[in-house]
Amino acid sequence: MRDSTDLQIGRTRRRGRIVEFRLLGAVEAWEQKLQLDLGPRKQRFAFAVLALHANQLVPVDRLVDLTWPTQPPRTAQHAIHVRVSRLRRAIADARPSQNDADIITRGSAYMLKVNPLSVDVHRFRALVTGARQETDDSVKVSLLRHALSMWHGPPLADVTTPDAASVLCQGLEDARLSALEECLDAELRLGRHTAVVEELTDLVAQHPYRQRLQALLMLALYRCGRVTEALDTYRATRSRLADEQALEPESRLSDLQRAILRADPVLEPPLVRTLVRTQLPHEIWSFVRTDPLSDEITVDVRDLSKWYGTRRVVNGVSFTARKGEVLGLLGPNGAGKTTTLRMLSTVISPTHGEFSVAGVPGTRQRDLRKLIGVLPENAGYPGHQTGVEFLIYHGRLFGLSRTEARERAARLLGQVGLGDRGTARIATYSRGMRQRLGIARALVNDPVVVLLDEPTIGLDPPGQRDVLTLVRTVAEARGITVLLSTHDLPEVERICTGVLILERGRLVSSQVMA
Ligand SMILES: Nc1ncnc2c1ncn2[C@@H]1O[C@H](COP(=O)(O)OP(=O)(O)OP(=O)(O)O)[C@@H](O)[C@H]1O
């Protein structure tokens, strides 16, 4: 059974005096508020090594290796003996009793004999072990917070070298982070997501490769209603792992991402799991610009819903868009952006509701397709064709003559900045060039409305800027209404005249951009 008295006191008592040895930060000895002198830096380093291995024999050679990792001087062993004997005197001076803490010699090894709980490292470990045995989360949290409060900086901060720290302190730092993760996990189980979300954000910034921290942050953000940020955290981690370590996220992260996308009830805090989650207002918003570019409404969507089996993935969405508008459709993965665009582009039919484009109702699919240009989410391109051939082919599909199709292909390639690459095979195009070609294809039928599903996905920042500028120019110059889906608010701010925010299939907000 855990000795709670030792854990609480965690110090060495003799004749009314209490001494604590600290290694979690600067190496120090304290008698209540009085700091005791353990000698100069190298002497304190020797003490720290012995205290880390309290009540265990530490060979002199080990002390030599830790002190001089590359080339120890010939006098190394002697120097260690001198330091240890001075240390022994310092401890004896500081201590009222020879029996309390002492350095003993056994052959060519030393041992610090001490109550291990008088050394903060060992007290920390004991508290963490105690916390792990606790089933009550609030007790667990207070034990772990107490253990963590003993850290005043990196272990052995003022005495160690980077080489020695990597040998002696790496495990300790891991132990601290694990304790912190366990503590934050328990706090989330207690429903304290609002209180810990900032701490988690800072920790994730400091330790971007600790996936448990990322998972805790995602969960805290989700429970704070910050679904987009929770999913952005996952995306950022996934790309960092792929780019820098060629790794996939652990299943704990990908499972959590999927659970967030499903809005799985298991993610609710236990205390509120049985309560109904506060819903954002279920108003049906109508998108109306305050300073319309034109009064002409080109897209009119009313109460649009899509069910897949028993799941309603788009839920009563209504909005209107005017000629020349660029509307950003923003929302986390699974919010229903693609499904909405697919209904508007007639790829799938709505389960409920209606829409029209330039007055043509969604039920007249053939007529509608002539008015719409589409850049799908995962547009595929035939690598063996040239850009010109590709656009001619699509122009012909829309009934253009060969000559018309050829002229339009040349014009569009010029407009999207591919004029000099039109005769090159698409296989030789960069990702950004393919996206621009995709936009050209979306314009080949001279549409009234263009639907772009994540047009900048996978592009680097200059590529994104290029494509967005192109979209805005197309909308302004040709009076085309553009609906584009994205996860990226800055992207929306840059070019959109308005934004529609979807969450779990519902339109929860609509705003006119400044
Ligand atoms: N054919 C389908 N059958 C069943 N469910 C589907 C189908 N297509 C989409 N869904 C579900 O509908 C929901 C909305 O998906 P949608 O692709 O519209 O989201 P999204 O907002 O575009 O997400 P992302 O940002 O990841 O592209 C998701 O939960 C998805 O799993």
XYZ file of C-alpha atoms and ligand atoms in Angstrom:
545
model
C 0.000 0.000 0.000
C 1.210 3.523 -0.752
C 2.633 5.383 2.211
C 0.702 8.628 1.971
C 2.661 10.259 4.803
C 5.919 9.795 2.918
C 4.324 11.043 -0.265
C 2.984 14.148 1.368
C 6.126 14.988 3.238
C 8.641 13.535 0.829
C 11.527 14.961 2.764
C 14.193 13.800 5.172
C 13.457 14.779 8.770
C 16.049 14.703 11.522
C 15.976 16.562 14.802
C 13.257 18.875 13.509
C 15.171 19.757 10.321
C 13.844 18.957 6.842
C 16.143 18.745 3.820
C 15.021 18.400 0.232
C 17.296 17.627 -2.692
C 16.201 19.057 -6.015
C 17.261 17.812 -9.424
C 14.180 18.859 -11.430
C 15.608 22.206 -12.467
C 18.789 23.530 -10.874
C 20.600 21.046 -8.578
C 20.025 22.321 -5.073
C 19.519 21.294 -1.444
C 17.031 23.159 0.709
C 16.371 23.143 4.406
C 12.979 24.741 4.506
C 13.652 28.264 3.186
C 17.417 28.030 3.503
C 19.494 26.880 0.559
C 22.366 24.617 1.492
C 25.698 24.718 -0.296
C 26.486 21.612 -2.367
C 29.626 23.153 -3.814
C 30.641 24.238 -7.308
C 29.033 23.085 -10.560
C 31.102 19.937 -11.236
C 30.674 18.807 -7.646
C 26.909 19.314 -7.888
C 26.916 17.331 -11.126
C 28.514 14.374 -9.298
C 25.893 14.770 -6.576
C 23.096 14.807 -9.155
C 24.302 11.545 -10.711
C 24.468 9.873 -7.296
C 21.056 11.273 -6.300
C 19.458 10.069 -9.536
C 20.710 6.599 -8.551
C 19.933 7.016 -4.848
C 20.839 3.944 -2.776
C 22.542 2.288 -5.764
C 26.222 1.870 -6.417
C 27.578 4.126 -9.158
C 31.022 3.083 -10.483
C 33.651 5.781 -10.610
C 34.147 4.959 -14.297
C 30.522 5.845 -14.932
C 31.016 9.219 -13.262
C 34.128 9.742 -15.384
C 32.290 8.865 -18.608
C 29.418 11.188 -17.791
C 31.727 14.029 -16.844
C 34.111 13.643 -19.830
C 32.167 11.792 -22.558
C 34.970 11.997 -25.149
C 38.486 12.365 -23.730
C 38.808 12.092 -19.949
C 42.051 13.541 -18.578
C 44.551 11.127 -17.029
C 43.649 12.553 -13.626
C 39.904 11.939 -14.135
C 39.445 9.295 -11.449
C 41.383 11.360 -8.956
C 39.277 14.427 -9.764
C 36.116 12.418 -9.107
C 37.470 11.193 -5.767
C 38.196 14.778 -4.738
C 34.739 15.953 -5.750
C 32.989 13.142 -3.932
C 34.935 13.637 -0.737
C 34.179 17.403 -0.790
C 30.575 16.569 -1.462
C 30.542 14.168 1.465
C 31.821 16.982 3.703
C 29.259 19.435 2.288
C 26.448 17.006 3.010
C 27.787 16.284 6.494
C 28.008 20.044 7.196
C 24.526 20.547 5.962
C 23.071 17.612 7.816
C 22.616 17.434 11.570
C 22.918 13.647 11.526
C 25.532 11.487 9.818
C 22.887 8.778 9.514
C 20.473 10.749 7.397
C 22.188 11.155 4.035
C 25.667 10.046 3.277
C 27.945 9.007 0.457
C 29.531 5.646 1.051
C 32.337 3.977 -0.890
C 32.274 0.314 -2.002
C 35.420 -0.623 -3.916
C 35.547 1.663 -6.937
C 31.928 2.778 -6.636
C 29.939 5.315 -4.620
C 26.424 5.279 -3.251
C 24.300 8.120 -1.945
C 22.395 6.643 0.988
C 19.298 8.737 1.434
C 15.555 8.593 1.935
C 14.638 8.526 -1.772
C 11.582 10.665 -1.142
C 13.838 13.495 -0.022
C 14.997 13.698 -3.681
C 12.418 15.411 -5.896
C 12.955 13.008 -8.840
C 12.026 9.994 -6.740
C 9.165 11.812 -5.065
C 7.879 12.765 -8.505
C 7.987 9.141 -9.635
C 6.257 7.946 -6.462
C 3.462 10.481 -6.887
C 2.964 9.486 -10.524
C 2.849 5.796 -9.565
C 0.327 6.655 -6.860
C -1.762 8.650 -9.319
C -1.824 5.714 -11.744
C -3.344 3.524 -9.064
C -6.112 6.035 -8.354
C -9.508 5.373 -9.849
C -10.964 8.741 -8.836
C -10.007 11.196 -11.585
C -10.078 14.261 -9.367
C -7.604 12.649 -6.916
C -5.515 11.482 -9.873
C -5.388 15.041 -11.225
C -4.357 16.578 -7.922
C -1.579 14.002 -7.402
C -0.280 14.553 -10.920
C -0.504 18.346 -10.686
C 1.404 18.174 -7.428
C 4.065 15.944 -9.010
C 4.378 18.271 -11.991
C 4.661 21.339 -9.769
C 8.003 20.014 -8.520
C 9.582 20.745 -11.875
C 11.439 24.059 -11.940
C 13.141 23.621 -15.316
C 14.962 20.959 -17.325
C 16.474 18.332 -15.006
C 19.985 19.129 -13.780
C 19.601 22.426 -15.596
C 22.625 24.242 -14.187
C 25.156 21.420 -14.035
C 24.764 19.133 -17.003
C 26.183 19.117 -20.502
C 24.065 18.270 -23.559
C 25.765 14.847 -23.812
C 25.151 13.951 -20.189
C 21.598 15.331 -20.346
C 20.777 13.067 -23.269
C 21.912 10.054 -21.231
C 20.574 11.042 -17.825
C 17.523 13.212 -18.436
C 15.770 12.016 -21.587
C 13.732 9.420 -19.726
C 12.816 11.964 -17.091
C 11.529 14.455 -19.623
C 9.450 11.662 -21.181
C 8.119 10.783 -17.740
C 7.105 14.415 -17.189
C 5.288 14.583 -20.526
C 3.548 11.265 -19.909
C 2.397 12.482 -16.494
C 1.161 15.689 -18.083
C -0.733 13.737 -20.747
C -2.311 11.486 -18.138
C -3.291 14.508 -16.088
C -4.872 16.313 -19.057
C -6.614 13.121 -20.112
C -8.159 12.853 -16.646
C -9.121 16.548 -16.752
C -10.946 15.930 -20.032
C -12.752 12.986 -18.447
C -13.826 15.420 -15.746
C -15.317 17.711 -18.397
C -12.663 20.458 -18.018
C -12.009 20.899 -21.752
C -12.417 24.687 -21.639
C -9.901 24.978 -18.817
C -7.203 22.891 -20.526
C -7.562 23.779 -24.189
C -5.009 26.618 -24.075
C -2.476 24.560 -22.145
C -2.879 21.800 -24.714
C -2.455 24.228 -27.587
C 0.862 25.423 -26.130
C 2.023 21.880 -25.447
C 1.266 20.733 -28.967
C 3.257 23.673 -30.328
C 6.210 22.664 -28.132
C 5.949 18.921 -28.810
C 4.542 18.529 -32.314
C 5.382 14.819 -32.542
C 3.578 13.656 -29.379
C 0.470 12.188 -30.914
C -1.272 11.648 -27.604
C -1.086 15.391 -26.984
C -2.462 16.039 -30.462
C -5.335 13.666 -29.741
C -6.100 15.385 -26.442
C -6.071 18.771 -28.135
C -8.382 17.549 -30.899
C -10.809 16.225 -28.315
C -10.673 19.409 -26.208
C -11.255 21.591 -29.278
C -14.104 19.385 -30.408
C -15.767 19.566 -27.013
C -15.344 23.352 -27.035
C -17.310 23.369 -30.295
C -14.153 24.241 -32.301
C -14.635 21.401 -34.761
C -12.763 23.003 -37.638
C -9.692 23.584 -35.483
C -9.872 20.019 -34.172
C -9.801 18.709 -37.716
C -7.127 21.189 -38.774
C -4.953 19.849 -35.952
C -5.274 16.386 -37.446
C -4.497 17.578 -40.949
C -1.438 19.528 -39.807
C -0.135 16.523 -37.882
C -0.738 14.182 -40.771
C 1.136 16.362 -43.231
C 3.983 17.034 -40.806
C 4.417 13.322 -40.192
C 4.279 12.536 -43.898
C 6.647 15.349 -44.925
C 9.207 15.086 -42.175
C 9.145 11.439 -41.115
C 7.321 9.596 -43.929
C 4.915 8.254 -41.296
C 1.147 7.900 -40.978
C -0.645 9.174 -37.856
C -1.196 6.560 -35.149
C -4.593 4.880 -35.146
C -5.547 6.805 -32.007
C -5.446 9.999 -34.091
C -7.076 8.680 -37.253
C -9.816 6.923 -35.235
C -10.463 10.157 -33.384
C -10.615 12.125 -36.620
C -13.203 9.683 -37.953
C -15.170 9.876 -34.717
C -15.182 13.683 -34.968
C -16.403 13.483 -38.535
C -19.201 11.187 -37.383
C -19.878 13.455 -34.387
C -19.732 10.204 -32.447
C -21.550 10.554 -29.088
C -18.662 8.693 -27.455
C -16.670 11.939 -27.751
C -18.981 13.818 -25.427
C -17.655 14.361 -21.886
C -18.997 11.576 -19.626
C -20.878 13.974 -17.398
C -22.813 15.530 -20.223
C -23.035 12.495 -22.480
C -26.624 11.910 -21.478
C -27.611 15.526 -21.990
C -28.646 16.911 -25.314
C -25.762 18.775 -26.868
C -26.526 22.464 -27.321
C -27.366 22.947 -30.936
C -26.436 25.953 -32.957
C -29.566 27.796 -34.064
C -31.276 25.811 -36.742
C -32.231 28.823 -38.764
C -32.339 28.657 -42.467
C -30.166 31.461 -43.595
C -30.659 33.300 -46.793
C -27.536 34.753 -48.246
C -28.118 38.343 -49.215
C -25.353 40.774 -50.049
C -25.719 44.272 -48.628
C -24.033 45.807 -51.682
C -24.980 43.496 -54.498
C -22.847 43.489 -57.599
C -25.985 42.749 -59.473
C -29.549 42.139 -58.466
C -29.723 39.076 -60.615
C -29.957 35.920 -58.543
C -28.249 33.069 -60.346
C -28.327 30.378 -57.675
C -31.386 29.844 -55.527
C -31.205 26.943 -53.063
C -34.121 26.107 -50.818
C -34.194 23.635 -47.955
C -31.836 21.220 -49.671
C -31.252 17.914 -47.871
C -29.459 14.702 -48.689
C -29.898 11.436 -46.838
C -27.605 8.430 -47.189
C -29.527 5.573 -45.606
C -30.483 6.846 -42.186
C -27.900 9.669 -42.173
C -28.839 13.182 -43.183
C -25.540 14.567 -44.462
C -26.995 17.813 -45.811
C -29.751 19.238 -43.686
C -32.142 21.919 -44.909
C -29.610 24.214 -46.578
C -30.934 27.436 -48.137
C -29.118 30.361 -49.716
C -29.056 32.535 -52.790
C -26.141 33.870 -54.789
C -26.038 36.706 -57.267
C -24.264 37.208 -60.508
C -20.525 37.738 -60.002
C -20.532 36.527 -56.391
C -17.724 34.289 -55.115
C -19.176 32.292 -52.247
C -16.906 30.225 -50.040
C -18.416 27.056 -48.612
C -16.476 26.521 -45.423
C -16.610 23.672 -42.929
C -14.748 20.715 -41.460
C -14.319 17.351 -43.159
C -17.663 15.698 -43.571
C -19.661 18.907 -43.116
C -21.457 18.287 -46.389
C -19.651 20.716 -48.709
C -18.920 18.221 -51.469
C -22.381 16.700 -51.213
C -23.955 20.142 -51.611
C -21.814 20.899 -54.659
C -22.560 17.473 -56.123
C -26.288 18.095 -55.815
C -25.948 21.489 -57.475
C -23.888 19.976 -60.276
C -26.582 17.286 -60.769
C -24.210 14.406 -60.061
C -26.545 13.301 -57.266
C -30.166 14.198 -56.598
C -31.379 15.904 -53.451
C -33.550 13.810 -51.145
C -35.523 16.903 -50.293
C -35.661 20.575 -51.287
C -35.065 22.323 -54.569
C -32.708 24.655 -56.347
C -32.395 26.553 -59.583
C -29.597 28.080 -61.620
C -30.437 31.133 -63.709
C -34.089 30.214 -63.272
C -33.646 26.648 -64.553
C -34.881 24.201 -61.879
C -32.618 21.410 -60.647
C -35.014 18.817 -62.023
C -34.130 19.814 -65.596
C -30.717 18.255 -65.377
C -29.722 18.338 -69.041
C -30.500 22.047 -69.360
C -28.862 22.768 -66.085
C -25.561 21.106 -67.002
C -25.151 23.564 -69.842
C -25.195 26.410 -67.351
C -22.732 24.935 -64.875
C -18.976 24.393 -64.908
C -17.475 22.027 -62.369
C -14.063 21.355 -60.885
C -14.583 18.189 -58.866
C -12.646 17.395 -55.686
C -10.458 14.729 -57.225
C -10.419 15.738 -60.837
C -8.533 13.229 -62.983
C -6.593 14.253 -66.091
C -5.463 12.058 -68.964
C -1.690 12.429 -68.865
C -1.259 11.381 -72.490
C -3.376 14.268 -73.841
C -2.134 17.800 -74.306
C -3.957 20.677 -72.599
C -5.390 21.761 -75.953
C -6.651 18.269 -76.805
C -8.243 17.930 -73.378
C -10.169 21.194 -73.670
C -11.209 20.517 -77.267
C -12.560 17.147 -76.192
C -14.652 18.730 -73.441
C -15.799 21.574 -75.708
C -17.001 18.969 -78.186
C -18.911 17.192 -75.390
C -20.845 20.414 -74.927
C -21.720 20.524 -78.616
C -19.101 22.975 -79.901
C -17.882 22.529 -83.445
C -14.250 21.474 -83.871
C -13.272 25.020 -84.831
C -15.221 26.596 -81.981
C -13.744 24.098 -79.537
C -10.208 24.818 -80.801
C -10.664 28.587 -80.514
C -12.179 28.308 -77.051
C -9.400 25.989 -75.879
C -6.743 28.478 -77.001
C -8.579 31.406 -75.374
C -9.108 29.603 -72.077
C -5.543 28.323 -71.891
C -4.373 31.917 -72.307
C -6.768 33.096 -69.600
C -5.596 30.538 -67.051
C -1.935 31.234 -67.781
C -1.200 28.057 -69.722
C -0.940 29.640 -73.175
C 2.622 28.456 -73.689
C 2.039 24.934 -72.330
C -1.096 24.006 -74.251
C 0.698 21.643 -76.596
C 2.601 19.865 -73.815
C 1.264 16.584 -72.471
C -0.704 16.939 -69.211
C 1.597 14.357 -67.626
C 4.276 17.052 -67.659
C 2.085 19.610 -65.805
C 2.649 20.523 -62.175
C -0.226 20.167 -59.745
C -0.938 23.900 -59.917
C -0.990 23.777 -63.718
C -3.480 20.896 -63.596
C -5.736 22.871 -61.272
C -5.645 25.791 -63.689
C -6.426 23.430 -66.546
C -9.328 22.107 -64.457
C -10.650 25.628 -64.081
C -10.335 26.147 -67.828
C -12.346 22.980 -68.364
C -14.990 24.238 -65.913
C -15.314 27.328 -68.149
C -15.400 25.543 -71.480
C -19.197 25.644 -71.801
C -19.343 29.368 -70.951
C -21.204 28.659 -67.718
C -23.309 30.972 -65.580
C -22.160 29.269 -62.403
C -18.890 27.535 -61.580
C -18.630 24.999 -58.757
C -15.111 24.402 -57.472
C -14.505 21.697 -54.898
C -11.345 22.552 -52.952
C -9.613 24.215 -55.905
C -6.381 24.884 -54.025
C -5.934 21.554 -52.305
C -2.369 20.285 -52.525
C -0.986 23.556 -53.898
C 1.853 25.495 -52.314
C 1.103 29.075 -51.160
C 2.122 30.766 -54.450
C 0.101 28.154 -56.370
C -2.897 28.807 -54.135
C -2.626 32.561 -54.672
C -2.453 32.026 -58.415
C -5.542 29.886 -58.560
C -7.533 32.130 -56.241
C -6.662 35.236 -58.202
C -7.721 33.422 -61.331
C -11.066 32.481 -59.778
C -11.740 36.025 -58.642
C -10.786 37.426 -62.029
C -13.049 34.996 -63.817
C -15.952 35.930 -61.565
C -15.424 39.653 -61.968
C -14.521 39.763 -65.639
C -17.186 37.352 -66.833
C -19.890 37.936 -64.224
C -19.842 34.275 -63.325
C -21.108 33.141 -59.925
C -18.560 30.950 -58.185
C -19.197 28.533 -55.327
C -16.027 27.085 -53.924
C -15.557 24.712 -51.030
C -12.574 24.987 -48.750
C -11.317 24.388 -45.215
C -9.284 27.534 -45.216
C -10.739 30.755 -43.820
C -7.835 32.982 -44.967
C -8.445 31.656 -48.463
C -12.070 32.671 -48.221
C -11.159 36.078 -46.854
C -8.814 36.671 -49.742
C -11.225 36.257 -52.586
C -14.767 35.545 -51.511
C -17.540 38.073 -51.419
C -19.414 35.922 -48.926
C -19.037 32.810 -46.847
C -21.407 30.026 -45.927
C -20.394 27.878 -42.977
C -21.579 24.297 -42.917
C -21.333 22.067 -39.890
C -22.676 18.528 -39.760
C -24.792 19.190 -42.818
C -26.342 22.392 -41.522
C -25.763 25.909 -42.672
C -24.884 27.503 -39.363
C -23.734 30.909 -40.539
C -23.571 33.133 -43.588
C -21.595 36.332 -43.814
C -20.818 39.002 -46.308
C -17.074 39.575 -46.439
C -15.735 43.097 -46.076
N -21.944 8.166 -51.280
C -22.015 8.329 -49.950
N -22.583 7.391 -49.179
C -22.680 7.544 -47.847
N -22.230 8.621 -47.180
C -21.643 9.581 -47.900
C -21.509 9.487 -49.311
N -20.892 10.607 -49.744
C -20.642 11.357 -48.647
N -21.102 10.741 -47.550
C -21.028 11.237 -46.181
O -21.638 12.501 -46.172
C -20.966 13.341 -45.239
C -20.614 14.628 -45.936
O -19.600 14.329 -46.881
P -19.000 15.445 -47.838
O -18.017 14.790 -48.731
O -20.100 16.196 -48.454
O -18.270 16.366 -46.774
P -17.252 17.551 -47.042
O -17.701 18.680 -46.201
O -17.078 17.810 -48.488
O -15.939 16.930 -46.427
P -14.388 17.065 -46.923
O -13.954 18.383 -46.434
O -13.724 15.957 -46.176
O -14.340 16.912 -48.394
C -19.777 12.584 -44.753
O -20.093 12.056 -43.492
C -19.623 11.472 -45.762
O -19.098 10.333 -45.156
